[in-house]
Structures are given as structure tokens and as C-alpha cells.
XYZ file of C-alpha atoms in Angstrom:
391
model
C 5.388 23.306 -18.344
C 3.278 26.164 -16.977
C -0.202 26.065 -15.575
C -2.422 25.137 -18.513
C -5.570 26.949 -19.533
C -7.659 24.006 -18.301
C -6.025 24.191 -14.851
C -6.728 27.898 -14.585
C -10.259 27.317 -15.809
C -10.785 24.651 -13.135
C -9.621 26.988 -10.360
C -11.765 29.836 -11.695
C -14.740 27.477 -11.672
C -14.095 26.642 -8.006
C -13.709 30.330 -7.185
C -17.186 30.905 -8.589
C -18.631 28.072 -6.494
C -17.053 29.534 -3.364
C -17.773 33.133 -4.415
C -14.116 34.141 -4.245
C -12.739 37.379 -5.725
C -10.951 37.113 -9.064
C -7.470 38.081 -7.829
C -5.282 36.277 -5.342
C -4.920 37.716 -1.860
C -1.160 38.053 -2.368
C -1.577 39.925 -5.644
C 0.328 37.208 -7.520
C -1.107 35.800 -10.743
C -2.815 32.425 -10.566
C 0.073 30.644 -12.264
C 2.454 27.984 -10.976
C 4.883 28.295 -13.885
C 7.598 30.069 -11.907
C 6.299 29.477 -8.422
C 6.847 26.792 -5.793
C 4.887 26.902 -2.579
C 1.536 28.277 -1.547
C -0.587 30.889 -3.309
C -3.346 32.287 -1.090
C -6.323 33.173 -3.252
C -8.468 34.325 -0.344
C -8.948 33.512 3.327
C -9.459 29.757 3.539
C -8.794 29.188 -0.173
C -5.281 28.410 -1.416
C -3.351 26.328 -3.912
C 0.068 24.724 -3.665
C 2.533 24.782 -6.551
C 5.323 22.371 -7.376
C 7.316 21.733 -10.555
C 5.177 24.172 -12.510
C 1.869 22.514 -11.627
C -0.904 22.720 -9.035
C -0.183 19.955 -6.511
C -2.548 20.861 -3.671
C -5.849 22.617 -3.171
C -7.187 23.738 0.184
C -10.670 25.169 0.698
C -11.889 25.474 4.281
C -14.710 27.973 3.913
C -18.351 27.026 3.230
C -19.774 26.967 -0.280
C -23.468 27.383 -0.989
C -23.574 25.127 -4.052
C -20.454 22.947 -4.502
C -20.991 19.216 -5.057
C -18.775 16.180 -5.429
C -19.847 16.090 -9.082
C -18.329 19.538 -9.584
C -15.218 18.328 -7.836
C -14.773 15.258 -10.030
C -14.893 17.432 -13.157
C -12.290 19.775 -11.679
C -9.962 16.891 -10.814
C -9.848 15.855 -14.461
C -8.197 19.222 -15.205
C -5.725 18.997 -12.300
C -3.762 15.856 -13.233
C -0.877 16.608 -10.845
C -3.038 17.237 -7.781
C -1.731 15.294 -4.779
C -3.624 16.912 -1.917
C -7.281 17.961 -1.698
C -8.244 19.544 1.636
C -11.940 20.433 1.885
C -12.705 20.155 5.604
C -15.763 22.177 6.610
C -16.253 23.409 3.030
C -19.959 22.487 2.952
C -19.483 20.398 -0.166
C -22.199 17.771 -0.627
C -22.999 14.766 -2.771
C -22.068 11.111 -3.165
C -18.521 9.855 -2.771
C -19.087 7.716 -5.867
C -18.388 10.800 -8.020
C -14.698 10.170 -7.361
C -14.987 7.055 -9.519
C -15.539 9.335 -12.511
C -12.066 10.879 -12.273
C -10.102 9.663 -15.284
C -6.666 9.601 -13.659
C -6.851 9.195 -9.867
C -3.296 7.933 -9.427
C -1.749 11.221 -8.246
C -4.186 12.043 -5.435
C -2.566 11.043 -2.142
C -4.400 13.137 0.436
C -8.162 13.653 0.667
C -9.921 15.451 3.514
C -13.709 15.827 3.564
C -14.389 16.111 7.284
C -17.512 17.935 8.445
C -18.999 17.858 4.943
C -22.305 16.432 3.748
C -20.672 13.735 1.639
C -22.081 10.208 1.733
C -21.128 6.912 0.188
C -19.023 3.865 0.902
C -15.319 3.264 1.269
C -15.557 1.002 -1.774
C -16.037 4.178 -3.840
C -12.371 4.987 -3.185
C -10.943 1.523 -3.803
C -9.045 2.665 -6.926
C -7.079 5.318 -4.994
C -3.856 4.817 -3.057
C -3.944 7.371 -0.254
C -1.345 8.453 2.242
C -3.935 10.394 4.255
C -7.716 9.940 4.140
C -10.091 11.867 6.395
C -13.808 11.623 5.662
C -17.180 12.794 6.952
C -19.308 10.809 9.385
C -21.823 9.919 6.648
C -19.487 7.309 5.181
C -20.143 3.567 5.427
C -18.354 0.411 4.318
C -15.596 -1.967 5.372
C -12.139 -0.518 6.007
C -10.567 -3.483 4.210
C -11.889 -1.929 0.961
C -9.165 0.705 1.147
C -5.670 0.332 -0.274
C -3.432 0.174 2.825
C -0.118 -0.095 0.990
C 0.775 3.610 1.403
C -1.736 4.742 4.034
C -0.299 6.713 6.953
C -3.320 8.507 8.422
C -6.966 7.385 8.412
C -9.661 9.471 10.100
C -13.196 8.044 10.030
C -14.309 9.361 13.413
C -18.047 9.209 14.175
C -18.777 7.258 10.970
C -21.045 4.824 12.801
C -21.717 2.715 9.686
C -18.031 1.924 9.069
C -17.128 -1.687 9.845
C -14.133 -3.982 9.544
C -11.682 -6.063 11.566
C -8.499 -4.136 12.314
C -6.683 -7.303 13.391
C -6.214 -8.188 9.734
C -4.673 -4.868 8.709
C -0.926 -4.822 8.261
C 1.278 -1.906 7.283
C 4.661 -0.554 8.176
C 3.533 2.979 7.332
C 0.328 3.616 9.307
C 0.932 6.262 11.967
C -2.539 7.471 12.916
C -5.965 5.805 13.160
C -9.052 7.703 14.286
C -11.853 5.126 14.337
C -13.801 6.387 17.329
C -17.521 5.583 17.376
C -17.287 3.336 14.329
C -18.229 -0.346 14.281
C -14.607 -1.363 13.719
C -13.644 -4.448 15.684
C -10.575 -6.590 16.299
C -7.879 -7.371 18.847
C -5.801 -4.359 19.859
C -2.609 -6.363 20.388
C -2.807 -7.847 16.893
C -3.457 -4.385 15.476
C -0.391 -2.942 17.195
C 1.822 -5.904 16.345
C 0.920 -5.661 12.647
C 1.310 -1.873 12.522
C 4.430 -1.163 14.527
C 4.634 2.541 13.610
C 1.217 3.477 14.994
C 1.635 6.743 16.879
C -1.949 7.957 17.374
C -4.705 5.432 18.079
C -8.185 6.735 18.913
C -10.790 3.953 18.975
C -13.092 5.058 21.787
C -16.664 3.842 21.519
C -15.729 1.222 18.913
C -15.893 -2.574 19.102
C -12.132 -2.957 19.624
C -11.255 -5.496 22.332
C -8.252 -7.239 23.857
C -5.855 -7.163 26.790
C -2.809 -4.923 27.188
C -0.417 -7.241 28.985
C 3.165 -8.511 29.021
C 3.084 -8.854 25.219
C 3.412 -5.058 25.162
C 6.415 -5.017 27.499
C 10.094 -5.336 26.551
C 11.495 -7.243 24.745
C 8.318 -7.499 22.619
C 7.955 -3.705 22.423
C 4.396 -3.628 21.098
C 3.184 -0.023 21.005
C 6.660 1.487 21.218
C 5.797 4.426 18.948
C 2.463 5.303 20.564
C 2.018 8.884 21.750
C -1.758 8.889 22.188
C -3.757 5.802 23.165
C -7.461 6.608 23.580
C -9.552 3.526 24.332
C -12.412 4.681 26.535
C -15.724 2.818 26.392
C -14.228 -0.221 24.687
C -13.641 -3.777 25.905
C -9.879 -3.320 26.147
C -8.494 -4.271 29.576
C -5.114 -3.719 31.209
C -2.726 -6.056 32.984
C 0.880 -5.021 32.461
C 3.557 -6.680 34.610
C 5.492 -4.692 37.207
C 8.455 -3.163 35.351
C 12.036 -3.896 36.244
C 14.075 -1.152 37.803
C 15.801 0.725 34.963
C 19.550 1.087 35.259
C 19.394 4.227 33.138
C 16.583 6.462 31.805
C 17.099 5.104 28.298
C 16.506 1.484 29.343
C 13.516 -0.196 27.629
C 10.096 0.260 29.192
C 6.537 -0.150 27.894
C 5.036 2.807 26.022
C 8.308 4.811 25.991
C 6.763 7.667 23.970
C 3.238 7.711 25.397
C 1.929 11.143 26.428
C -1.816 10.443 26.745
C -3.683 7.351 27.959
C -7.483 7.221 28.252
C -9.251 4.015 29.319
C -12.334 5.525 30.961
C -15.335 3.236 31.195
C -13.331 0.123 30.362
C -13.813 -2.894 32.674
C -10.351 -2.807 34.266
C -11.586 -4.249 37.590
C -8.218 -3.977 39.324
C -6.275 -2.228 42.054
C -5.318 1.302 41.068
C -1.670 0.595 41.823
C -1.574 -2.442 39.537
C -2.820 -0.142 36.788
C -0.505 2.815 37.403
C 2.803 1.332 38.470
C 3.703 -0.293 35.109
C 3.715 3.254 33.711
C 6.199 4.530 36.293
C 9.120 4.914 33.885
C 7.243 6.805 31.173
C 9.046 10.107 30.881
C 6.600 11.696 28.410
C 3.323 10.713 30.077
C 1.314 13.844 30.921
C -2.362 12.773 30.828
C -3.977 9.684 32.367
C -7.760 9.314 32.263
C -9.271 6.245 33.928
C -12.721 7.280 35.091
C -15.324 4.654 35.914
C -13.037 1.639 35.449
C -13.731 -0.077 38.790
C -10.294 0.784 40.131
C -10.143 0.130 43.860
C -7.843 0.894 46.773
C -7.847 -2.587 48.252
C -4.599 -4.225 49.366
C -2.905 -6.437 46.801
C -0.216 -9.060 46.841
C 2.429 -6.302 47.008
C 3.876 -5.975 50.466
C 3.848 -2.189 50.351
C 1.427 -0.361 48.099
C 2.804 3.093 47.390
C 1.112 4.008 44.186
C 1.002 7.153 42.189
C -1.300 8.418 44.863
C -0.992 5.387 47.077
C -4.645 4.472 47.519
C -5.068 1.641 49.958
C -6.790 0.764 53.217
C -3.747 0.253 55.427
C -0.096 1.069 54.855
C 2.923 0.510 57.115
C 4.855 3.057 55.083
C 4.229 5.473 52.253
C 6.869 6.824 49.915
C 4.544 9.012 47.882
C 4.415 9.531 44.164
C 7.967 10.708 43.566
C 9.404 7.279 44.293
C 8.489 3.703 45.112
C 10.847 1.444 47.038
C 13.577 4.016 46.455
C 12.866 3.989 42.731
C 12.108 7.338 41.118
C 8.887 7.836 39.167
C 9.949 9.787 36.114
C 6.645 10.923 34.686
C 5.670 14.581 34.403
C 1.909 14.327 34.817
C -0.262 17.381 34.194
C -3.674 15.772 34.543
C -5.045 12.575 36.047
C -8.732 11.664 36.150
C -9.554 8.748 38.446
C -13.144 9.768 39.135
C -16.019 7.295 39.606
C -13.895 4.460 40.975
C -13.485 2.804 44.388
C -10.518 4.773 45.771
C -10.659 5.287 49.551
C -7.510 7.194 50.532
C -5.049 9.746 49.142
C -1.711 9.182 50.807
C 1.885 10.114 50.154
C 3.478 13.284 48.848
C 1.395 14.944 46.105
C 2.521 16.514 42.858
C 1.565 19.928 41.514
C -1.023 19.101 38.878
C -4.739 18.406 38.352
C -6.134 15.345 40.135
C -9.787 14.350 39.838
C -10.970 11.768 42.373
C -14.586 12.896 42.446
C -17.312 10.303 43.020
C -14.949 7.990 44.925
C -15.480 6.734 48.514
C -12.523 8.836 49.736
C -12.414 9.081 53.543
C -8.800 10.093 54.189
C -6.476 12.623 52.546
C -2.876 13.301 53.501
C -2.670 16.918 54.831
C 0.095 17.680 52.347
C -2.497 17.643 49.569
C -3.857 20.881 51.010
C -0.448 22.502 51.335
C 0.629 21.864 47.756
C -0.471 24.108 44.851
C -2.473 21.494 42.971
C -6.057 21.272 41.716
C -7.845 18.512 43.639
C -11.425 17.553 42.819
C -13.124 15.827 45.764
C -16.709 16.476 44.663
C -19.253 13.795 45.537
C -17.003 12.027 48.040
C -17.700 11.416 51.758
C -14.527 13.289 52.703
C -15.064 16.505 54.673
C -11.999 18.703 55.017
C -13.440 20.585 58.003
C -13.623 17.363 59.991
C -9.999 16.369 59.394
C -8.183 17.444 62.568
C -4.785 16.822 61.038
C -5.230 20.030 59.057
C -5.617 22.156 62.199
């Protein structure tokens, strides 16, 4: 069945609201009858066709007059619409207008980021989304949403959003962006109940808990994580020292992790105890742990040869390429350890960006100044001109 008159009328109505020209940018007629794929109507305004119907609508340019009330009336004439992408479209109004839609069952993806849309999550309780990304004016408890099919939820900066994530359970959720919300709950329970989580950004939220041996093999909590951003939360870290892998494919914690940010969290531990459990992470490229009270004091380990081997006295240093004849497999591009209690940089450096500013650093291995890396020593007592080893 071709695009009905009411569908075309709905799109023409939206074109008027967004002051779009009457012909599509590609020159094709506004008709999905014999078309599958995208039709670009103008820059930032397109529709997607499938099985002779409009299945997606994307508008990412500002409107001067569009409201959620207008949108709800349009949705009644687009019964096969599965995706509605309106990020930064300047649409305004209450989210409750979505309750007026007569048949909401098809809509699977809704994006209203950076729009002036207010309301509560309860206004969407009769929808089953795969992806939901809303503006920061939204409030309500996340348990009001239907989690049965949800894969991606983005409520970043929605400071009035609440809810306990420990109680959420889904085998489908891959991405949660709950930064600067009032969401709370234990991070280990969250990860255990949602084993496919790949992107978790909860900085500035009320999330708490301890990342410990429950995350290590054979438990494998967090195995799918690629980005774990936890700064300014109450989450702490205490992973056990990993066993030496017999082969690169042997199990290790966070096997897919590429970014870890725990800045401002009360880690209160030796920097080596924090870094060494990550030694076998082949994908890890960014570590940010600024202001976590990481220190360079000696620990129970007989030889402390950390990623940058920060300690007060060492009989031997193997550097950051290996530890006790074990290779460190990571390919770091950036590490921020600023605003901690690190006193020395020892061992062989890597070629990447290292920020140890605002640390009480008094000694730096001369090789750090012979290696093409970016080293930030601002606001430390270290003075390179006074280090005779460099002469």
C-alpha cells in the first residue's frame, strides 16, 4: 500500500512548521510506495521508507513554532512510524501530549535531546521503546518505563529523574546515560542484572558500590563494557591482582573496556593497586583518575612496578611495558592522574599523554624527557633544571 494522503498531509504540515521547501532535496516525490531507504527533504529533514510506508522521521534543524501537540497529531497519521529523531529541533511543550496518540505501539525510537520538552517519564509508560533519549527538563522515576525491549536510555542532565537502578533487569540494555540525574543503586547489582551493558555513564549521580573480585573471572561482571564513566560518584575500586594469562584470549576483568573514568571518587588507595588489575586489557586507551587520593606509598607488594611505578623506594623497576616479566598489553593514549599523591615517575615511559599535574612529584626518570610523550607536570614541586641526571 502506498503512502496515503493523510501521511503526505502530515509531512507537509511538518514542512510548514520547519519552513521547508515543497520539493525533496533529491528531486524524488514524497512517496514511499516504490522506495525503501532514506528520502532527504532538505538539510536536516528526512524520512525513512520501508514496505511502502514512512517508518522514520528525522528533523535536526530548529523550528520557530513546532510543539509536542503538533507532533501528537502528526503521529496519528503515521501509523507505521518506528523512529522519531528530533534532537535540537527546538520543539517545545509537554511530554504528556504523547498520551494522545491513538496507536503508540509502533514507535520504538524517540529522541528529543536539547529540546524544550518537559514532563515525566510516566507520560511514556504506554510505549515500549528500544531507544529513548530525552531533554534535561524531564522528571520522574525510571521504573515507570517499559524495560522489556529497551536497549539505549539517555537522560543525561535530567536532574529531576530518580530511581534505583539495582532493581532494573534486562538482557537487552546496552547503553545507559544517567549522568547528573538522581538515579541511585549499587553498580554491581546493576551490571549483574544487565549483562549486555556496553556504555555506562553515571557521573554525578547517586550510584554507589565497590568494583571488586565480583567483577573478575569467573564471575565476569561487566564483560561487555566499553565505556565506564563514574566520576564524582561513591563508586570505589578494589580489584584483585590478576593471574598471569597463558594466552591473550584468557579471561580477564573488563576485556572490552576502552575508557575508564573514576575522577573524584574516594578510591583512597595506592596507584599500583588501582592500575595493575587492568594490566591485561588490550583495548584500554583512556584512564582518568584525577583527585581520587591515589598515593605512591609502598604496599604489601614486594616490588611495586606500576604503570608508571610511583613509589618512595624501589630496589628494581621494570617500567610500564612489563611487571615481573609479565607484559602489559594495553595501548594507552591518555592517562590523567592529576590531583593525587604521586611522588615519583619511574620506569620506562610510553609514548602518550600523561597528566600528573598537582601531585607532589619530586623525582622523574630521565627517560621521560627522551621519549616523545606529552607530560604535564604543572603545579608540582619538580624542577627539571635542578635534576642533574638530565645533564
